[in-house]
Amino acid sequence: MNYAGIPDEFAQLETSKIILIPVPYDGTSTWIKGADKGPEAFLEASANMEIYDIETDSEVYKQGVYLADPVTETSYPEEMVDAVQETASKYIKQGKFVTLFGGEHSVSICSITACRENF
């Protein structure tokens, strides 16, 4: 499955400028669970969206959008943070524009830390 159903030629790691990292994590939610279903719902919905961007008058996906494997570490919050940070750092070091989508809000610290360490 490619993000937004884009053609395979625009979804290859080697040629993509943008990396999407799914993080289906819901380990510290205390009220209503279900944030771990976010990445799957996001990707499913993306197949039905318009991929032309009227504001930039372009098809941004043609810069390449690679959908990385999900980070599924759930044993402890600290382990999830380390796993996501490591994954994000790997792509940042390759000069990629990294975006996480999850999961609960705690996944945000992972990308912030990865950026801080690599810039």
PDB file of N, CA and C in Angstrom, residues 19-105:
ATOM      1  N   ILE A  19       9.298  11.067   3.957  1.00  0.00           N
ATOM      2  CA  ILE A  19       9.134   9.763   4.592  1.00  0.00           C
ATOM      3  C   ILE A  19       7.993   9.857   5.594  1.00  0.00           C
ATOM      4  N   LEU A  20       7.048   8.965   5.489  1.00  0.00           N
ATOM      5  CA  LEU A  20       5.947   8.860   6.450  1.00  0.00           C
ATOM      6  C   LEU A  20       6.220   7.651   7.344  1.00  0.00           C
ATOM      7  N   ILE A  21       6.236   7.876   8.647  1.00  0.00           N
ATOM      8  CA  ILE A  21       6.479   6.787   9.592  1.00  0.00           C
ATOM      9  C   ILE A  21       5.239   6.586  10.456  1.00  0.00           C
ATOM     10  N   PRO A  22       4.523   5.474  10.258  1.00  0.00           N
ATOM     11  CA  PRO A  22       3.375   5.180  11.117  1.00  0.00           C
ATOM     12  C   PRO A  22       3.844   4.710  12.500  1.00  0.00           C
ATOM     13  N   VAL A  23       3.200   5.250  13.530  1.00  0.00           N
ATOM     14  CA  VAL A  23       3.515   4.849  14.906  1.00  0.00           C
ATOM     15  C   VAL A  23       2.191   4.550  15.615  1.00  0.00           C
ATOM     16  N   PRO A  24       1.695   3.319  15.478  1.00  0.00           N
ATOM     17  CA  PRO A  24       0.410   2.960  16.086  1.00  0.00           C
ATOM     18  C   PRO A  24       0.549   2.682  17.588  1.00  0.00           C
ATOM     19  N   TYR A  25       0.810   3.728  18.334  1.00  0.00           N
ATOM     20  CA  TYR A  25       1.081   3.583  19.767  1.00  0.00           C
ATOM     21  C   TYR A  25      -0.043   4.192  20.596  1.00  0.00           C
ATOM     22  N   ASP A  26      -0.460   3.460  21.603  1.00  0.00           N
ATOM     23  CA  ASP A  26      -1.529   3.906  22.494  1.00  0.00           C
ATOM     24  C   ASP A  26      -1.245   3.434  23.917  1.00  0.00           C
ATOM     25  N   GLY A  27       0.023   3.437  24.299  1.00  0.00           N
ATOM     26  CA  GLY A  27       0.426   2.859  25.572  1.00  0.00           C
ATOM     27  C   GLY A  27       0.178   3.699  26.798  1.00  0.00           C
ATOM     28  N   THR A  28       0.087   5.019  26.653  1.00  0.00           N
ATOM     29  CA  THR A  28      -0.089   5.842  27.852  1.00  0.00           C
ATOM     30  C   THR A  28      -1.423   6.572  27.884  1.00  0.00           C
ATOM     31  N   SER A  29      -2.294   6.293  26.928  1.00  0.00           N
ATOM     32  CA  SER A  29      -3.633   6.891  26.987  1.00  0.00           C
ATOM     33  C   SER A  29      -4.348   6.356  28.217  1.00  0.00           C
ATOM     34  N   THR A  30      -5.021   7.246  28.923  1.00  0.00           N
ATOM     35  CA  THR A  30      -5.682   6.813  30.153  1.00  0.00           C
ATOM     36  C   THR A  30      -7.197   6.897  30.084  1.00  0.00           C
ATOM     37  N   TRP A  31      -7.716   7.532  29.076  1.00  0.00           N
ATOM     38  CA  TRP A  31      -9.164   7.689  29.045  1.00  0.00           C
ATOM     39  C   TRP A  31      -9.782   6.782  27.989  1.00  0.00           C
ATOM     40  N   ILE A  32      -9.781   7.181  26.768  1.00  0.00           N
ATOM     41  CA  ILE A  32     -10.361   6.355  25.700  1.00  0.00           C
ATOM     42  C   ILE A  32      -9.232   5.825  24.833  1.00  0.00           C
ATOM     43  N   LYS A  33      -9.145   4.526  24.693  1.00  0.00           N
ATOM     44  CA  LYS A  33      -8.123   3.889  23.865  1.00  0.00           C
ATOM     45  C   LYS A  33      -8.566   3.906  22.402  1.00  0.00           C
ATOM     46  N   GLY A  34      -7.595   3.779  21.503  1.00  0.00           N
ATOM     47  CA  GLY A  34      -7.905   3.693  20.080  1.00  0.00           C
ATOM     48  C   GLY A  34      -6.967   4.489  19.198  1.00  0.00           C
ATOM     49  N   ALA A  35      -6.079   5.283  19.799  1.00  0.00           N
ATOM     50  CA  ALA A  35      -5.141   6.075  19.005  1.00  0.00           C
ATOM     51  C   ALA A  35      -4.243   5.186  18.152  1.00  0.00           C
ATOM     52  N   ASP A  36      -4.042   3.952  18.591  1.00  0.00           N
ATOM     53  CA  ASP A  36      -3.211   3.024  17.822  1.00  0.00           C
ATOM     54  C   ASP A  36      -3.845   2.643  16.483  1.00  0.00           C
ATOM     55  N   LYS A  37      -5.098   2.935  16.309  1.00  0.00           N
ATOM     56  CA  LYS A  37      -5.789   2.658  15.037  1.00  0.00           C
ATOM     57  C   LYS A  37      -5.631   3.817  14.052  1.00  0.00           C
ATOM     58  N   GLY A  38      -5.037   4.939  14.511  1.00  0.00           N
ATOM     59  CA  GLY A  38      -4.902   6.133  13.689  1.00  0.00           C
ATOM     60  C   GLY A  38      -4.163   5.933  12.381  1.00  0.00           C
ATOM     61  N   PRO A  39      -2.959   5.327  12.397  1.00  0.00           N
ATOM     62  CA  PRO A  39      -2.231   5.184  11.139  1.00  0.00           C
ATOM     63  C   PRO A  39      -2.994   4.395  10.078  1.00  0.00           C
ATOM     64  N   GLU A  40      -3.623   3.327  10.482  1.00  0.00           N
ATOM     65  CA  GLU A  40      -4.389   2.523   9.524  1.00  0.00           C
ATOM     66  C   GLU A  40      -5.541   3.335   8.933  1.00  0.00           C
ATOM     67  N   ALA A  41      -6.254   4.071   9.786  1.00  0.00           N
ATOM     68  CA  ALA A  41      -7.373   4.898   9.311  1.00  0.00           C
ATOM     69  C   ALA A  41      -6.875   6.014   8.400  1.00  0.00           C
ATOM     70  N   PHE A  42      -5.754   6.626   8.755  1.00  0.00           N
ATOM     71  CA  PHE A  42      -5.160   7.693   7.953  1.00  0.00           C
ATOM     72  C   PHE A  42      -4.805   7.189   6.560  1.00  0.00           C
ATOM     73  N   LEU A  43      -4.144   6.045   6.494  1.00  0.00           N
ATOM     74  CA  LEU A  43      -3.740   5.502   5.200  1.00  0.00           C
ATOM     75  C   LEU A  43      -4.938   5.081   4.361  1.00  0.00           C
ATOM     76  N   GLU A  44      -5.921   4.499   5.015  1.00  0.00           N
ATOM     77  CA  GLU A  44      -7.134   4.105   4.292  1.00  0.00           C
ATOM     78  C   GLU A  44      -7.832   5.335   3.708  1.00  0.00           C
ATOM     79  N   ALA A  45      -7.938   6.385   4.498  1.00  0.00           N
ATOM     80  CA  ALA A  45      -8.586   7.615   4.025  1.00  0.00           C
ATOM     81  C   ALA A  45      -7.770   8.307   2.939  1.00  0.00           C
ATOM     82  N   SER A  46      -6.444   8.190   2.999  1.00  0.00           N
ATOM     83  CA  SER A  46      -5.598   8.876   2.021  1.00  0.00           C
ATOM     84  C   SER A  46      -5.847   8.383   0.604  1.00  0.00           C
ATOM     85  N   ALA A  47      -6.314   7.175   0.470  1.00  0.00           N
ATOM     86  CA  ALA A  47      -6.590   6.628  -0.864  1.00  0.00           C
ATOM     87  C   ALA A  47      -7.753   7.344  -1.545  1.00  0.00           C
ATOM     88  N   ASN A  48      -8.521   8.106  -0.784  1.00  0.00           N
ATOM     89  CA  ASN A  48      -9.703   8.779  -1.325  1.00  0.00           C
ATOM     90  C   ASN A  48      -9.570  10.296  -1.363  1.00  0.00           C
ATOM     91  N   MET A  49      -8.367  10.801  -1.179  1.00  0.00           N
ATOM     92  CA  MET A  49      -8.212  12.252  -1.160  1.00  0.00           C
ATOM     93  C   MET A  49      -7.664  12.760  -2.493  1.00  0.00           C
ATOM     94  N   GLU A  50      -7.852  14.021  -2.724  1.00  0.00           N
ATOM     95  CA  GLU A  50      -7.318  14.677  -3.911  1.00  0.00           C
ATOM     96  C   GLU A  50      -5.830  14.911  -3.696  1.00  0.00           C
ATOM     97  N   ILE A  51      -4.993  14.508  -4.622  1.00  0.00           N
ATOM     98  CA  ILE A  51      -3.552  14.660  -4.424  1.00  0.00           C
ATOM     99  C   ILE A  51      -2.973  15.880  -5.131  1.00  0.00           C
ATOM    100  N   TYR A  52      -3.793  16.622  -5.814  1.00  0.00           N
ATOM    101  CA  TYR A  52      -3.357  17.898  -6.374  1.00  0.00           C
ATOM    102  C   TYR A  52      -3.499  18.961  -5.298  1.00  0.00           C
ATOM    103  N   ASP A  53      -2.458  19.778  -5.087  1.00  0.00           N
ATOM    104  CA  ASP A  53      -2.475  20.820  -4.067  1.00  0.00           C
ATOM    105  C   ASP A  53      -2.741  22.168  -4.721  1.00  0.00           C
ATOM    106  N   ILE A  54      -3.933  22.699  -4.493  1.00  0.00           N
ATOM    107  CA  ILE A  54      -4.338  23.950  -5.121  1.00  0.00           C
ATOM    108  C   ILE A  54      -3.497  25.135  -4.646  1.00  0.00           C
ATOM    109  N   GLU A  55      -3.036  25.106  -3.392  1.00  0.00           N
ATOM    110  CA  GLU A  55      -2.254  26.226  -2.856  1.00  0.00           C
ATOM    111  C   GLU A  55      -0.887  26.360  -3.507  1.00  0.00           C
ATOM    112  N   THR A  56      -0.276  25.236  -3.840  1.00  0.00           N
ATOM    113  CA  THR A  56       1.041  25.286  -4.484  1.00  0.00           C
ATOM    114  C   THR A  56       0.948  25.031  -5.982  1.00  0.00           C
ATOM    115  N   ASP A  57      -0.257  24.785  -6.452  1.00  0.00           N
ATOM    116  CA  ASP A  57      -0.482  24.478  -7.872  1.00  0.00           C
ATOM    117  C   ASP A  57       0.465  23.365  -8.330  1.00  0.00           C
ATOM    118  N   SER A  58       0.509  22.306  -7.518  1.00  0.00           N
ATOM    119  CA  SER A  58       1.422  21.204  -7.834  1.00  0.00           C
ATOM    120  C   SER A  58       0.887  19.879  -7.303  1.00  0.00           C
ATOM    121  N   GLU A  59       1.579  18.850  -7.695  1.00  0.00           N
ATOM    122  CA  GLU A  59       1.322  17.512  -7.183  1.00  0.00           C
ATOM    123  C   GLU A  59       2.550  17.127  -6.349  1.00  0.00           C
ATOM    124  N   VAL A  60       2.502  17.483  -5.082  1.00  0.00           N
ATOM    125  CA  VAL A  60       3.645  17.326  -4.182  1.00  0.00           C
ATOM    126  C   VAL A  60       4.134  15.885  -4.137  1.00  0.00           C
ATOM    127  N   TYR A  61       3.244  14.935  -4.288  1.00  0.00           N
ATOM    128  CA  TYR A  61       3.643  13.527  -4.213  1.00  0.00           C
ATOM    129  C   TYR A  61       4.711  13.182  -5.252  1.00  0.00           C
ATOM    130  N   LYS A  62       4.832  13.982  -6.298  1.00  0.00           N
ATOM    131  CA  LYS A  62       5.835  13.697  -7.332  1.00  0.00           C
ATOM    132  C   LYS A  62       7.261  13.929  -6.837  1.00  0.00           C
ATOM    133  N   GLN A  63       7.398  14.528  -5.638  1.00  0.00           N
ATOM    134  CA  GLN A  63       8.719  14.626  -5.006  1.00  0.00           C
ATOM    135  C   GLN A  63       9.089  13.303  -4.340  1.00  0.00           C
ATOM    136  N   GLY A  64       8.139  12.410  -4.264  1.00  0.00           N
ATOM    137  CA  GLY A  64       8.344  11.101  -3.666  1.00  0.00           C
ATOM    138  C   GLY A  64       7.900  11.059  -2.223  1.00  0.00           C
ATOM    139  N   VAL A  65       7.022  10.107  -1.927  1.00  0.00           N
ATOM    140  CA  VAL A  65       6.527   9.908  -0.565  1.00  0.00           C
ATOM    141  C   VAL A  65       6.658   8.424  -0.248  1.00  0.00           C
ATOM    142  N   TYR A  66       7.594   8.121   0.614  1.00  0.00           N
ATOM    143  CA  TYR A  66       7.846   6.738   1.002  1.00  0.00           C
ATOM    144  C   TYR A  66       7.141   6.427   2.309  1.00  0.00           C
ATOM    145  N   LEU A  67       6.402   5.346   2.323  1.00  0.00           N
ATOM    146  CA  LEU A  67       5.722   4.888   3.527  1.00  0.00           C
ATOM    147  C   LEU A  67       6.592   3.850   4.213  1.00  0.00           C
ATOM    148  N   ALA A  68       7.210   4.245   5.315  1.00  0.00           N
ATOM    149  CA  ALA A  68       8.091   3.350   6.066  1.00  0.00           C
ATOM    150  C   ALA A  68       7.274   2.295   6.801  1.00  0.00           C
ATOM    151  N   ASP A  69       7.967   1.261   7.233  1.00  0.00           N
ATOM    152  CA  ASP A  69       7.313   0.253   8.066  1.00  0.00           C
ATOM    153  C   ASP A  69       6.915   0.902   9.385  1.00  0.00           C
ATOM    154  N   PRO A  70       5.788   0.480   9.954  1.00  0.00           N
ATOM    155  CA  PRO A  70       5.379   1.057  11.239  1.00  0.00           C
ATOM    156  C   PRO A  70       6.354   0.693  12.352  1.00  0.00           C
ATOM    157  N   VAL A  71       6.487   1.609  13.283  1.00  0.00           N
ATOM    158  CA  VAL A  71       7.257   1.332  14.494  1.00  0.00           C
ATOM    159  C   VAL A  71       6.256   0.778  15.502  1.00  0.00           C
ATOM    160  N   THR A  72       6.451  -0.463  15.878  1.00  0.00           N
ATOM    161  CA  THR A  72       5.437  -1.149  16.693  1.00  0.00           C
ATOM    162  C   THR A  72       5.915  -1.493  18.099  1.00  0.00           C
ATOM    163  N   GLU A  73       6.988  -0.890  18.545  1.00  0.00           N
ATOM    164  CA  GLU A  73       7.496  -1.138  19.904  1.00  0.00           C
ATOM    165  C   GLU A  73       6.454  -0.665  20.923  1.00  0.00           C
ATOM    166  N   THR A  74       6.017  -1.574  21.786  1.00  0.00           N
ATOM    167  CA  THR A  74       4.988  -1.215  22.767  1.00  0.00           C
ATOM    168  C   THR A  74       5.298  -1.713  24.180  1.00  0.00           C
ATOM    169  N   SER A  75       6.478  -2.279  24.399  1.00  0.00           N
ATOM    170  CA  SER A  75       6.751  -2.859  25.711  1.00  0.00           C
ATOM    171  C   SER A  75       6.739  -1.813  26.829  1.00  0.00           C
ATOM    172  N   TYR A  76       7.414  -0.694  26.631  1.00  0.00           N
ATOM    173  CA  TYR A  76       7.455   0.401  27.598  1.00  0.00           C
ATOM    174  C   TYR A  76       7.481   1.720  26.827  1.00  0.00           C
ATOM    175  N   PRO A  77       6.934   2.783  27.372  1.00  0.00           N
ATOM    176  CA  PRO A  77       6.984   4.071  26.667  1.00  0.00           C
ATOM    177  C   PRO A  77       8.404   4.488  26.285  1.00  0.00           C
ATOM    178  N   GLU A  78       9.359   4.266  27.178  1.00  0.00           N
ATOM    179  CA  GLU A  78      10.747   4.637  26.888  1.00  0.00           C
ATOM    180  C   GLU A  78      11.303   3.859  25.704  1.00  0.00           C
ATOM    181  N   GLU A  79      10.914   2.609  25.598  1.00  0.00           N
ATOM    182  CA  GLU A  79      11.362   1.780  24.472  1.00  0.00           C
ATOM    183  C   GLU A  79      10.744   2.261  23.163  1.00  0.00           C
ATOM    184  N   MET A  80       9.478   2.667  23.200  1.00  0.00           N
ATOM    185  CA  MET A  80       8.825   3.221  22.015  1.00  0.00           C
ATOM    186  C   MET A  80       9.530   4.492  21.582  1.00  0.00           C
ATOM    187  N   VAL A  81       9.825   5.385  22.532  1.00  0.00           N
ATOM    188  CA  VAL A  81      10.511   6.637  22.213  1.00  0.00           C
ATOM    189  C   VAL A  81      11.848   6.347  21.544  1.00  0.00           C
ATOM    190  N   ASP A  82      12.617   5.435  22.109  1.00  0.00           N
ATOM    191  CA  ASP A  82      13.922   5.096  21.533  1.00  0.00           C
ATOM    192  C   ASP A  82      13.780   4.524  20.123  1.00  0.00           C
ATOM    193  N   ALA A  83      12.814   3.628  19.929  1.00  0.00           N
ATOM    194  CA  ALA A  83      12.626   2.994  18.620  1.00  0.00           C
ATOM    195  C   ALA A  83      12.214   4.004  17.552  1.00  0.00           C
ATOM    196  N   VAL A  84      11.303   4.892  17.894  1.00  0.00           N
ATOM    197  CA  VAL A  84      10.843   5.891  16.931  1.00  0.00           C
ATOM    198  C   VAL A  84      11.952   6.898  16.649  1.00  0.00           C
ATOM    199  N   GLN A  85      12.634   7.324  17.691  1.00  0.00           N
ATOM    200  CA  GLN A  85      13.730   8.280  17.517  1.00  0.00           C
ATOM    201  C   GLN A  85      14.814   7.692  16.616  1.00  0.00           C
ATOM    202  N   GLU A  86      15.155   6.450  16.821  1.00  0.00           N
ATOM    203  CA  GLU A  86      16.166   5.784  15.997  1.00  0.00           C
ATOM    204  C   GLU A  86      15.718   5.705  14.535  1.00  0.00           C
ATOM    205  N   THR A  87      14.459   5.350  14.325  1.00  0.00           N
ATOM    206  CA  THR A  87      13.934   5.248  12.963  1.00  0.00           C
ATOM    207  C   THR A  87      13.924   6.614  12.283  1.00  0.00           C
ATOM    208  N   ALA A  88      13.425   7.628  12.977  1.00  0.00           N
ATOM    209  CA  ALA A  88      13.377   8.969  12.404  1.00  0.00           C
ATOM    210  C   ALA A  88      14.789   9.478  12.104  1.00  0.00           C
ATOM    211  N   SER A  89      15.714   9.265  13.010  1.00  0.00           N
ATOM    212  CA  SER A  89      17.098   9.713  12.822  1.00  0.00           C
ATOM    213  C   SER A  89      17.718   9.081  11.591  1.00  0.00           C
ATOM    214  N   LYS A  90      17.429   7.817  11.364  1.00  0.00           N
ATOM    215  CA  LYS A  90      17.985   7.115  10.205  1.00  0.00           C
ATOM    216  C   LYS A  90      17.603   7.834   8.908  1.00  0.00           C
ATOM    217  N   TYR A  91      16.365   8.251   8.807  1.00  0.00           N
ATOM    218  CA  TYR A  91      15.913   8.929   7.587  1.00  0.00           C
ATOM    219  C   TYR A  91      16.384  10.381   7.531  1.00  0.00           C
ATOM    220  N   ILE A  92      16.414  11.051   8.656  1.00  0.00           N
ATOM    221  CA  ILE A  92      16.884  12.443   8.695  1.00  0.00           C
ATOM    222  C   ILE A  92      18.337  12.504   8.227  1.00  0.00           C
ATOM    223  N   LYS A  93      19.150  11.546   8.649  1.00  0.00           N
ATOM    224  CA  LYS A  93      20.556  11.505   8.247  1.00  0.00           C
ATOM    225  C   LYS A  93      20.707  11.300   6.744  1.00  0.00           C
ATOM    226  N   GLN A  94      19.682  10.769   6.095  1.00  0.00           N
ATOM    227  CA  GLN A  94      19.690  10.582   4.641  1.00  0.00           C
ATOM    228  C   GLN A  94      19.178  11.827   3.918  1.00  0.00           C
ATOM    229  N   GLY A  95      18.853  12.866   4.685  1.00  0.00           N
ATOM    230  CA  GLY A  95      18.370  14.104   4.082  1.00  0.00           C
ATOM    231  C   GLY A  95      16.887  14.088   3.738  1.00  0.00           C
ATOM    232  N   LYS A  96      16.150  13.195   4.357  1.00  0.00           N
ATOM    233  CA  LYS A  96      14.716  13.075   4.086  1.00  0.00           C
ATOM    234  C   LYS A  96      13.907  13.991   5.005  1.00  0.00           C
ATOM    235  N   PHE A  97      12.739  14.392   4.527  1.00  0.00           N
ATOM    236  CA  PHE A  97      11.777  15.141   5.332  1.00  0.00           C
ATOM    237  C   PHE A  97      10.884  14.107   6.008  1.00  0.00           C
ATOM    238  N   VAL A  98      10.988  14.000   7.317  1.00  0.00           N
ATOM    239  CA  VAL A  98      10.318  12.934   8.072  1.00  0.00           C
ATOM    240  C   VAL A  98       9.041  13.437   8.726  1.00  0.00           C
ATOM    241  N   THR A  99       8.000  12.640   8.588  1.00  0.00           N
ATOM    242  CA  THR A  99       6.731  12.921   9.245  1.00  0.00           C
ATOM    243  C   THR A  99       6.257  11.660   9.962  1.00  0.00           C
ATOM    244  N   LEU A 100       5.897  11.820  11.242  1.00  0.00           N
ATOM    245  CA  LEU A 100       5.318  10.714  12.007  1.00  0.00           C
ATOM    246  C   LEU A 100       3.816  10.878  12.028  1.00  0.00           C
ATOM    247  N   PHE A 101       3.103   9.774  12.049  1.00  0.00           N
ATOM    248  CA  PHE A 101       1.681   9.852  12.319  1.00  0.00           C
ATOM    249  C   PHE A 101       1.299   8.647  13.144  1.00  0.00           C
ATOM    250  N   GLY A 102       0.484   8.903  14.128  1.00  0.00           N
ATOM    251  CA  GLY A 102       0.160   7.850  15.085  1.00  0.00           C
ATOM    252  C   GLY A 102      -1.282   7.913  15.439  1.00  0.00           C
ATOM    253  N   GLY A 103      -1.272   7.330  16.361  1.00  0.00           N
ATOM    254  CA  GLY A 103      -0.868   7.082  17.694  1.00  0.00           C
ATOM    255  C   GLY A 103      -1.124   8.347  18.520  1.00  0.00           C
ATOM    256  N   GLU A 104      -0.832   8.153  19.756  1.00  0.00           N
ATOM    257  CA  GLU A 104      -1.052   9.223  20.726  1.00  0.00           C
ATOM    258  C   GLU A 104       0.021  10.301  20.641  1.00  0.00           C
ATOM    259  N   HIS A 105      -0.202  11.383  21.366  1.00  0.00           N
ATOM    260  CA  HIS A 105       0.663  12.550  21.288  1.00  0.00           C
ATOM    261  C   HIS A 105       2.085  12.298  21.763  1.00  0.00           C
TER     262      HIS A 105
END
